[in-house]
Structures are given as structure tokens and as C-alpha cells.
Amino acid sequence: MSPSIREIQQKKKNSEKISVLTAYDFTSAKICDEAGIDIALVGDSAGMVMIGYPNTISVTMDEMMVFCRSVVNGSKKSLIVADMPFGSYQFDLTLAVANAVKLIKLGCHAVKIEGGIEVVPLIQRLTEYGIPVMGHIGLKPQTTILWEGYKVQGKTCDSALELYNQALELEKAGAFSLVLELVTKQVSEEVTRALTIPTIGIGSGPNCDGQVLVYHDLLGLFASFKPKFVKRYLESFSLNVEAVKKYKFEISTSVFPGEEHSFSISNEELSKFTKYLSILKDKHHIENKI
Ligand code: KIV
């Protein structure tokens, strides 16, 4: 069974770290489950790693719903948090609530919303309606990249104070936890200490209450680019390419499929089949001659 929101929050009180990993489909959800990951985050990073968009801005609700449904189908033991994509919550409170409800109806346990003070009314509304919300501050990929690209946040006193105040406001609004993305480690430590809700860091140092990584980064499914904060636990891309190359080679050399990958007809049925086949061939031969 998946942990409840309260059980996740209790981990902070018990000084137990919270493990979060993104999942986008049935298989990655099953792997998270099997590994005992606390929270499977259906991140809108799906747009980049699963669809190939250059960033998360283009991701739609329809696309997120497919990813969420797939993760719900594969996950039994992790808490599932669904990212609300850009444009699904900014413009109209009622529409935002309706979109969050869609994700919860699919079987997700909570939604994640990027933003500071501007999303406080939405977090209040969703929480009043019983929908748990994970906040997300620091680098907010849906919008920060429009202004300044992927930059570490909280490097000046002003920016640190802004993050600190945002975190307090989001907790007050009812967020059950808070992602801190690409925030300097000293600032994320202060924020973590100030909050009663757990902080989940990505590129924000070791003192957050939990950590999140993108599934494809952890497994090294992309060879080309590795941000400083990512630790690759496997070099899957090269391992996959090697395996596929071997497959291609074995097709070309008739090594695959082998005897063990083939199925047989019984001798009795085979001799009947051969007999009928020779009759058919003779018939065909005669017809072609006429
Ligand atoms: O979309 C995502 O994967 C995220 C995490 C990086 C926090 O928001």
C-alpha cells in the first residue's frame, strides 16, 4: 500500500529521509515500487524525456493524463504526485481545480504546483477541497527559463529571503511538502529548518528532508548531458546501445532467433501438413499449365 500524506510528513519528524523519483509510465512506476521509493513523481519533465520537447512549457493536460494513468497502473506502494503542467492552473481558479481533480480521479494522490505567493490562493482552495498539494519553488522550469535560464537560486541575500518567505507562505497555504529546485545548500537548509512540512531537494544540497531526481538522469538514459547535481547510478544509454547493436548483429549473422526462441509443430501434424502441401503444389502446377 502507498504511504499516506501524513506518513510522508511523519518521516520529517522522525528525521527519516524521503526518497522521490520521477516516473512516467507503467514500467518506471513498477521499478520505483520494487525499489521502495516513497514518492513517484509524475513530473512534467516527461515532456522532455518521454516526448522530446526542449523544455516543459509545451506539456499539456492530455499528455500528463496519459503519463499519470500509466504510473497509476504500475504503482502499488509509492505515493503518486502529479505535476500540473504549464497553463493548467495559472489563469482561472475553477479551471485549475477542475484540472487537479482530473489528475486525482486518475488515481494520483496529490498534485505538484510550481510557484510562490501567486499560487497561494490555489493551494488554499485545493487543500480546502481535500486535494494535497506539493509546492515547488527555487528554479521553476515552467517559467524561470523564460527569464534567466537554468540558474542556481538563492545566491544573494534578496533572493534567499524571497525563497524563505515563499516557503513559509506555501506552508501556511496548506502545501503538504515543498520541492526546492536548484537552491543553494545553505538557503535550503534554513528553509528546511523553518518549515514543519518536508522539503524535497533537487540540486539543493544534502540538508533537505528528501531528494528527488529525474528517472532518466539517475539511470543515465541520456549520454549527452549531465547536470552537476545529478548522480548517475547506471550508464543505461551505452548499455542499451550495446545490447541493441548485438541484436542487430545477431540478426545479420542468423544467431538470433536460436532454437530456444522458436516453436515447433508435432511430427504427426507436420507430416499431414507436408502431405497437403504437396497436393496443393501439384494442383497449382496443373492449373498453371492449363
Ligand atoms: O518535472 C519534474 O521532474 C520535476 C522535478 C525535477 C522536481 O518537477
Tab-separated table of C-alpha atoms and ligand atoms in Angstrom:
chain	number	residue	atom	x	y	z
A	1	MET	CA	0.000	0.000	0.000
A	2	SER	CA	1.211	3.526	-0.721
A	3	PRO	CA	2.141	5.716	2.251
A	4	SER	CA	-0.346	8.392	3.270
A	5	ILE	CA	0.449	12.099	3.181
A	6	ARG	CA	0.659	12.038	6.974
A	7	GLU	CA	3.116	9.123	6.901
A	8	ILE	CA	5.317	11.076	4.482
A	9	GLN	CA	5.167	14.091	6.787
A	10	GLN	CA	5.920	11.932	9.819
A	11	LYS	CA	9.243	10.995	8.212
A	12	LYS	CA	10.463	14.543	8.727
A	13	LYS	CA	9.505	14.384	12.406
A	14	ASN	CA	11.362	11.055	12.704
A	15	SER	CA	14.391	12.502	10.837
A	16	GLU	CA	13.945	9.836	8.143
A	17	LYS	CA	14.877	10.936	4.628
A	18	ILE	CA	12.192	10.826	1.920
A	19	SER	CA	13.046	9.237	-1.430
A	20	VAL	CA	11.361	10.669	-4.516
A	21	LEU	CA	11.918	9.671	-8.122
A	22	THR	CA	10.095	10.700	-11.261
A	23	ALA	CA	8.109	8.014	-13.075
A	24	TYR	CA	6.275	8.429	-16.339
A	25	ASP	CA	4.988	5.016	-17.356
A	26	PHE	CA	3.936	1.571	-16.147
A	27	THR	CA	7.490	0.194	-16.166
A	28	SER	CA	9.237	3.052	-14.351
A	29	ALA	CA	6.415	3.058	-11.770
A	30	LYS	CA	6.938	-0.680	-11.176
A	31	ILE	CA	10.690	-0.118	-10.754
A	32	CYS	CA	10.064	2.693	-8.211
A	33	ASP	CA	7.671	0.400	-6.365
A	34	GLU	CA	10.057	-2.536	-6.322
A	35	ALA	CA	12.881	-0.301	-5.052
A	36	GLY	CA	10.702	1.060	-2.229
A	37	ILE	CA	10.676	4.689	-3.417
A	38	ASP	CA	8.396	6.751	-1.118
A	39	ILE	CA	7.010	9.120	-3.772
A	40	ALA	CA	6.711	8.532	-7.517
A	41	LEU	CA	6.522	11.980	-9.087
A	42	VAL	CA	4.865	12.146	-12.484
A	43	GLY	CA	6.891	15.223	-13.375
A	44	ASP	CA	6.207	17.383	-16.377
A	45	SER	CA	9.847	16.635	-17.218
A	46	ALA	CA	8.029	13.800	-19.028
A	47	GLY	CA	7.633	16.316	-21.840
A	48	MET	CA	11.403	16.408	-22.269
A	49	VAL	CA	12.466	12.831	-21.584
A	50	MET	CA	9.440	10.988	-22.979
A	51	ILE	CA	8.210	13.281	-25.771
A	52	GLY	CA	11.390	15.173	-26.661
A	53	TYR	CA	10.216	18.764	-26.110
A	54	PRO	CA	13.090	21.193	-25.455
A	55	ASN	CA	11.525	22.199	-22.106
A	56	THR	CA	8.392	21.619	-20.002
A	57	ILE	CA	6.391	24.579	-21.316
A	58	SER	CA	4.627	22.687	-24.104
A	59	VAL	CA	3.321	19.848	-21.927
A	60	THR	CA	-0.492	19.603	-21.969
A	61	MET	CA	-3.028	18.220	-19.520
A	62	ASP	CA	-3.911	15.476	-22.015
A	63	GLU	CA	-0.281	14.360	-22.157
A	64	MET	CA	0.079	14.457	-18.365
A	65	MET	CA	-3.059	12.376	-18.040
A	66	VAL	CA	-1.583	9.579	-20.158
A	67	PHE	CA	1.617	9.578	-18.084
A	68	CYS	CA	-0.364	9.657	-14.831
A	69	ARG	CA	-2.649	6.814	-15.890
A	70	SER	CA	0.382	4.681	-16.800
A	71	VAL	CA	2.081	5.329	-13.453
A	72	VAL	CA	-1.121	4.631	-11.515
A	73	ASN	CA	-1.388	1.297	-13.360
A	74	GLY	CA	2.166	0.328	-12.412
A	75	SER	CA	2.409	1.648	-8.872
A	76	LYS	CA	1.090	-0.053	-5.761
A	77	LYS	CA	3.431	1.102	-2.995
A	78	SER	CA	4.586	4.656	-3.758
A	79	LEU	CA	2.623	7.831	-3.129
A	80	ILE	CA	1.903	9.267	-6.587
A	81	VAL	CA	2.248	13.022	-7.078
A	82	ALA	CA	1.221	14.513	-10.435
A	83	ASP	CA	2.725	17.699	-11.816
A	84	MET	CA	0.231	20.281	-13.019
A	85	PRO	CA	1.517	21.369	-16.442
A	86	PHE	CA	2.100	24.961	-17.532
A	87	GLY	CA	-1.193	26.646	-18.433
A	88	SER	CA	-3.363	24.223	-16.455
A	89	TYR	CA	-3.539	26.289	-13.255
A	90	GLN	CA	-2.440	29.894	-13.872
A	91	PHE	CA	-5.439	31.576	-15.391
A	92	ASP	CA	-8.605	30.587	-13.631
A	93	LEU	CA	-9.065	29.098	-10.168
A	94	THR	CA	-12.070	26.991	-11.166
A	95	LEU	CA	-10.300	25.556	-14.199
A	96	ALA	CA	-7.222	24.856	-12.066
A	97	VAL	CA	-9.317	22.969	-9.509
A	98	ALA	CA	-11.038	21.032	-12.324
A	99	ASN	CA	-7.637	20.055	-13.755
A	100	ALA	CA	-6.326	18.961	-10.364
A	101	VAL	CA	-9.481	16.896	-9.866
A	102	LYS	CA	-8.845	15.153	-13.219
A	103	LEU	CA	-5.395	14.031	-12.028
A	104	ILE	CA	-6.730	12.856	-8.668
A	105	LYS	CA	-9.593	10.976	-10.354
A	106	LEU	CA	-6.980	9.050	-12.364
A	107	GLY	CA	-5.625	7.693	-9.084
A	108	CYS	CA	-2.842	10.166	-8.254
A	109	HIS	CA	-2.654	11.002	-4.553
A	110	ALA	CA	-1.546	14.637	-4.796
A	111	VAL	CA	-0.630	17.354	-7.281
A	112	LYS	CA	2.504	19.486	-7.547
A	113	ILE	CA	2.328	23.155	-8.476
A	114	GLU	CA	5.251	25.413	-9.381
A	115	GLY	CA	5.098	28.914	-7.952
A	116	GLY	CA	5.476	31.265	-5.000
A	117	ILE	CA	2.991	33.730	-3.478
A	118	GLU	CA	0.946	33.786	-6.713
A	119	VAL	CA	-0.197	30.164	-6.223
A	120	VAL	CA	-1.207	30.624	-2.553
A	121	PRO	CA	-4.952	31.095	-3.338
A	122	LEU	CA	-4.941	27.930	-5.462
A	123	ILE	CA	-3.128	25.867	-2.827
A	124	GLN	CA	-5.615	27.126	-0.215
A	125	ARG	CA	-8.565	26.221	-2.434
A	126	LEU	CA	-7.265	22.747	-3.324
A	127	THR	CA	-6.376	21.996	0.282
A	128	GLU	CA	-9.845	23.124	1.423
A	129	TYR	CA	-11.287	20.660	-1.094
A	130	GLY	CA	-9.053	17.926	0.311
A	131	ILE	CA	-6.529	17.736	-2.537
A	132	PRO	CA	-2.966	17.511	-1.199
A	133	VAL	CA	-0.523	19.879	-2.882
A	134	MET	CA	3.250	19.705	-3.130
A	135	GLY	CA	4.703	23.187	-3.740
A	136	HIS	CA	7.730	23.849	-5.937
A	137	ILE	CA	9.995	26.890	-5.595
A	138	GLY	CA	13.565	27.824	-6.476
A	139	LEU	CA	14.158	27.102	-10.119
A	140	LYS	CA	10.704	26.741	-11.657
A	141	PRO	CA	11.375	25.180	-15.061
A	142	GLN	CA	7.984	26.237	-16.466
A	143	THR	CA	8.830	29.939	-16.145
A	144	THR	CA	12.335	30.613	-14.787
A	145	ILE	CA	13.846	29.544	-18.085
A	146	LEU	CA	11.830	32.268	-19.859
A	147	TRP	CA	13.640	34.889	-17.743
A	148	GLU	CA	17.108	33.664	-16.945
A	149	GLY	CA	17.609	30.045	-17.999
A	150	TYR	CA	18.677	27.299	-15.622
A	151	LYS	CA	20.370	29.281	-12.834
A	152	VAL	CA	21.040	28.395	-9.214
A	153	GLN	CA	18.600	30.250	-6.927
A	154	GLY	CA	19.251	31.830	-3.539
A	155	LYS	CA	22.709	33.177	-4.300
A	156	THR	CA	22.014	36.672	-2.968
A	157	CYS	CA	20.520	37.819	0.323
A	158	ASP	CA	17.428	39.189	-1.509
A	159	SER	CA	16.811	36.004	-3.398
A	160	ALA	CA	17.405	33.897	-0.253
A	161	LEU	CA	14.907	35.998	1.728
A	162	GLU	CA	12.360	35.747	-1.075
A	163	LEU	CA	12.671	31.959	-1.138
A	164	TYR	CA	12.417	31.792	2.657
A	165	ASN	CA	9.241	33.899	2.703
A	166	GLN	CA	7.706	31.978	-0.200
A	167	ALA	CA	8.321	28.700	1.625
A	168	LEU	CA	6.597	29.969	4.781
A	169	GLU	CA	3.625	31.269	2.769
A	170	LEU	CA	3.213	27.977	0.901
A	171	GLU	CA	3.286	26.018	4.140
A	172	LYS	CA	0.687	28.409	5.596
A	173	ALA	CA	-1.474	27.961	2.482
A	174	GLY	CA	-1.591	24.214	3.166
A	175	ALA	CA	1.110	22.638	0.973
A	176	PHE	CA	1.980	19.221	2.423
A	177	SER	CA	5.577	19.358	1.201
A	178	LEU	CA	7.807	21.574	-0.890
A	179	VAL	CA	10.238	20.931	-3.741
A	180	LEU	CA	13.325	23.156	-3.655
A	181	GLU	CA	14.946	23.091	-7.077
A	182	LEU	CA	18.497	24.312	-7.623
A	183	VAL	CA	18.641	26.317	-4.393
A	184	THR	CA	21.959	26.960	-2.630
A	185	LYS	CA	22.509	24.390	0.101
A	186	GLN	CA	22.700	26.944	2.939
A	187	VAL	CA	19.373	28.525	1.984
A	188	SER	CA	17.627	25.168	1.548
A	189	GLU	CA	18.944	24.137	4.977
A	190	GLU	CA	17.450	27.286	6.568
A	191	VAL	CA	14.142	26.765	4.748
A	192	THR	CA	14.056	23.111	5.806
A	193	ARG	CA	14.669	24.092	9.421
A	194	ALA	CA	11.952	26.777	9.327
A	195	LEU	CA	9.213	24.516	7.944
A	196	THR	CA	7.239	21.768	9.632
A	197	ILE	CA	6.411	20.235	6.214
A	198	PRO	CA	9.125	18.233	4.440
A	199	THR	CA	11.329	19.803	1.790
A	200	ILE	CA	12.339	17.710	-1.220
A	201	GLY	CA	15.533	18.905	-2.849
A	202	ILE	CA	16.850	18.618	-6.364
A	203	GLY	CA	20.239	20.240	-6.772
A	204	SER	CA	19.660	21.856	-3.366
A	205	GLY	CA	22.182	20.084	-1.182
A	206	PRO	CA	22.013	17.322	1.404
A	207	ASN	CA	20.008	19.033	4.137
A	208	CYS	CA	16.536	18.816	2.627
A	209	ASP	CA	14.163	16.274	4.155
A	210	GLY	CA	14.131	14.275	0.938
A	211	GLN	CA	15.659	14.150	-2.518
A	212	VAL	CA	14.203	13.842	-5.999
A	213	LEU	CA	15.904	13.011	-9.287
A	214	VAL	CA	14.652	12.544	-12.807
A	215	TYR	CA	14.460	8.823	-13.583
A	216	HIS	CA	16.403	9.153	-16.835
A	217	ASP	CA	19.190	11.111	-15.106
A	218	LEU	CA	19.592	8.560	-12.311
A	219	LEU	CA	19.788	5.691	-14.783
A	220	GLY	CA	21.993	7.531	-17.262
A	221	LEU	CA	19.466	7.096	-20.052
A	222	PHE	CA	20.865	10.209	-21.756
A	223	ALA	CA	24.538	10.205	-22.642
A	224	SER	CA	24.903	13.791	-23.794
A	225	PHE	CA	24.223	15.985	-20.773
A	226	LYS	CA	24.763	15.580	-17.024
A	227	PRO	CA	23.966	18.493	-14.694
A	228	LYS	CA	26.323	18.865	-11.678
A	229	PHE	CA	23.622	17.868	-9.179
A	230	VAL	CA	22.833	14.565	-10.898
A	231	LYS	CA	24.372	11.328	-9.732
A	232	ARG	CA	24.155	8.582	-12.307
A	233	TYR	CA	23.707	5.182	-10.731
A	234	LEU	CA	23.923	3.403	-14.095
A	235	GLU	CA	25.123	4.214	-17.599
A	236	SER	CA	21.986	2.840	-19.251
A	237	PHE	CA	22.313	4.654	-22.558
A	238	SER	CA	25.552	2.939	-23.581
A	239	LEU	CA	24.381	-0.393	-22.137
A	240	ASN	CA	21.171	-0.127	-24.177
A	241	VAL	CA	23.017	0.822	-27.359
A	242	GLU	CA	25.417	-2.116	-26.877
A	243	ALA	CA	22.504	-4.533	-26.428
A	244	VAL	CA	20.660	-3.216	-29.493
A	245	LYS	CA	23.860	-3.383	-31.586
A	246	LYS	CA	24.326	-7.018	-30.522
A	247	TYR	CA	20.715	-7.758	-31.504
A	248	LYS	CA	21.285	-6.229	-34.942
A	249	PHE	CA	24.496	-8.234	-35.354
A	250	GLU	CA	22.816	-11.485	-34.331
A	251	ILE	CA	20.012	-10.933	-36.836
A	252	SER	CA	22.531	-10.339	-39.611
A	253	THR	CA	24.510	-13.470	-38.671
A	254	SER	CA	21.381	-15.639	-38.067
A	255	VAL	CA	22.370	-16.245	-34.451
A	256	PHE	CA	19.019	-14.849	-33.313
A	257	PRO	CA	16.450	-16.323	-33.039
A	258	GLY	CA	18.009	-19.557	-31.786
A	259	GLU	CA	16.391	-22.931	-31.278
A	260	GLU	CA	15.328	-21.860	-27.765
A	261	HIS	CA	13.328	-18.907	-29.147
A	262	SER	CA	11.374	-20.972	-31.732
A	263	PHE	CA	8.213	-23.070	-31.530
A	264	SER	CA	7.552	-26.476	-33.159
A	265	ILE	CA	4.632	-28.293	-34.695
A	266	SER	CA	4.341	-32.016	-33.755
A	267	ASN	CA	5.799	-34.584	-36.186
A	268	GLU	CA	2.342	-36.011	-36.783
A	269	GLU	CA	0.818	-32.637	-37.715
A	270	LEU	CA	3.898	-31.747	-39.722
A	271	SER	CA	3.685	-34.873	-41.904
A	272	LYS	CA	-0.044	-34.178	-42.534
A	273	PHE	CA	0.817	-30.604	-43.424
A	274	THR	CA	3.617	-31.685	-45.809
A	275	LYS	CA	1.290	-34.160	-47.493
A	276	TYR	CA	-1.400	-31.498	-48.050
A	277	LEU	CA	1.205	-29.047	-49.182
A	278	SER	CA	2.471	-31.394	-51.919
A	279	ILE	CA	-1.129	-31.959	-53.102
A	280	LEU	CA	-1.676	-28.194	-53.176
A	281	LYS	CA	1.550	-27.625	-55.059
A	282	ASP	CA	0.677	-30.301	-57.664
A	283	LYS	CA	-2.771	-28.737	-58.110
A	284	HIS	CA	-1.256	-25.315	-58.543
A	285	HIS	CA	1.232	-26.721	-61.044
A	286	ILE	CA	-1.519	-28.350	-63.147
A	287	GLU	CA	-3.704	-25.211	-63.073
A	288	ASN	CA	-0.802	-23.102	-64.259
A	289	LYS	CA	-0.220	-25.426	-67.181
A	290	ILE	CA	-3.837	-25.265	-68.414
B	1	KIV	O1	9.127	17.635	-13.580
B	1	KIV	C1	9.956	17.201	-12.768
B	1	KIV	O2	10.621	16.193	-12.991
B	1	KIV	C2	10.132	17.957	-11.531
B	1	KIV	C3	11.226	17.520	-10.600
B	1	KIV	C4	12.536	17.788	-11.210
B	1	KIV	C5	11.094	18.129	-9.284
B	1	KIV	O3	9.431	18.873	-11.295
